């Protein structure tokens, strides 16, 4: 058997490094591994985060980035428990001194209604009555006779947090269908007569009516009452790679392409 | 002599390997159960061992309400609905395959059932969304997302599992017994009902239990069509949530390490305990004279 001297040298160097790592402890072993960053959190921010991380990874090829959902609350817990390095959230948390918070911008929460409801404009007061169960048929609000059915997101979702804060939690006796993503909400609303739900982000939601609120249709830059405020959190003691990725996520100009209004535009809505 | 010694050595090592594999499986089962049981016990301890945690229907983990009675009831209902739909069809398919079908029909049937068994849960969930949910909406006028939709999707998923196992069991009844039964004057129906199905009962029970276990444990397909409602009972045509679907929905807000994560462990333990009780009950039935 012929042994290539270069290969033999490679093996011996590798062995030496591993031996050194074992001798010097886990810290040294970790240092020899390629850097890895885990980003977790709000599912509504995943398409944007994926795009930014793709660009950032091309500029930083030595760092691997894993992106996972789990919802705003799930991302926050993952960060607090040390299972993620960056948490994406559209629910506000108190970062304390150990964590850093960076705003990403504002994301509209849009009401989507089934076409058969015959309703395309609602006041905030009417919406609250729908959520409280005081409106059972759309005909009570000038629409057709279809029964009102709510399509809501699961607990821990940022969109649900915004809606619960502004409209109140739905009354327990109101029929609710829980869906785990914006896409599932839109699909359900489009197919279920009389359904009303909510989604994050200004995208062309097909098969549903995007409801005007108080006569106002959502348009970027215009007044709108329902905004989620996405932000990210990371440890204050994080290394330069995490700081760099966090700032890329917070400040990338690509956010407008994903329905996120830059945070500086604070004069609109709330 | 040397060859005999070598064979003996190989056999000893084979036995040791098999024993080690069995031990590994037993340890895995024990470790999983132990982890879940510790989490569940800690959770119950933190709630003062109140039975209300199990029996109530107030589920709002973010507000500290962890009553899981509704999910237990919905799990039982969905499993019962699925089994009620699967049992007659599955048994019919098995009887057809074992006693009626020609050789090529039997081969085709086995192939079809195997293919159906290989369809991933998420694909069955899509099928449920595209066919079952709108169908129930048209028939019942409700939202379509319902316990019945979950039961129907599960029934289709369980059909190949139960059908294939039942077919294997019925195939094992010796041909001589059929001949003897018919020679004694039994009709084809009597032969099937009084002899073949009776002697196959222990095997059919095992097939049934396997299907029930799959029904109780299935998550993704059920989650896609059940509606996820956590408030009250809305009837068979209304939405609901099973133990597994609620674990899936809330594991993001109650991750490992969260003080209330134990409630998810408790839900898993209840599933395990339910299946264990069912197995013990079935085995006791087999032991009766």
mmCIF file of C-alpha atoms in Angstrom, chain A residues 6 37 41 43 47 66 77 87 96 126-127 139 142 155 158 178 186 192 198 201 206 209 221 225-226 231 242 254 258:
data_model
loop_
_atom_site.group_PDB
_atom_site.id
_atom_site.type_symbol
_atom_site.label_atom_id
_atom_site.label_comp_id
_atom_site.label_asym_id
_atom_site.label_seq_id
_atom_site.Cartn_x
_atom_site.Cartn_y
_atom_site.Cartn_z
ATOM 1 C CA UNK A 6 0.795 14.902 1.789
ATOM 2 C CA UNK A 37 -25.196 31.000 14.170
ATOM 3 C CA UNK A 41 -38.423 33.104 15.778
ATOM 4 C CA UNK A 43 -42.452 32.784 10.950
ATOM 5 C CA UNK A 47 -38.782 34.925 4.006
ATOM 6 C CA UNK A 66 -29.240 27.968 10.576
ATOM 7 C CA UNK A 77 -37.382 31.301 24.644
ATOM 8 C CA UNK A 87 -34.333 35.773 18.061
ATOM 9 C CA UNK A 96 -32.680 43.689 30.164
ATOM 10 C CA UNK A 126 -67.327 46.735 14.109
ATOM 11 C CA UNK A 127 -64.251 44.538 14.162
ATOM 12 C CA UNK A 139 -75.673 40.859 7.150
ATOM 13 C CA UNK A 142 -74.302 45.293 5.583
ATOM 14 C CA UNK A 155 -50.846 31.585 20.793
ATOM 15 C CA UNK A 158 -46.953 38.143 16.642
ATOM 16 C CA UNK A 178 -56.520 27.990 14.401
ATOM 17 C CA UNK A 186 -55.395 32.924 3.632
ATOM 18 C CA UNK A 192 -64.610 29.011 4.016
ATOM 19 C CA UNK A 198 -55.538 38.232 9.673
ATOM 20 C CA UNK A 201 -47.207 41.671 5.619
ATOM 21 C CA UNK A 206 -55.029 35.878 -3.491
ATOM 22 C CA UNK A 209 -60.745 40.485 0.172
ATOM 23 C CA UNK A 221 -46.655 54.941 4.013
ATOM 24 C CA UNK A 225 -54.155 51.045 12.766
ATOM 25 C CA UNK A 226 -52.714 47.513 12.948
ATOM 26 C CA UNK A 231 -37.372 43.324 16.082
ATOM 27 C CA UNK A 242 -23.625 37.667 15.497
ATOM 28 C CA UNK A 254 -34.469 44.527 1.108
ATOM 29 C CA UNK A 258 -41.082 41.777 2.051
#
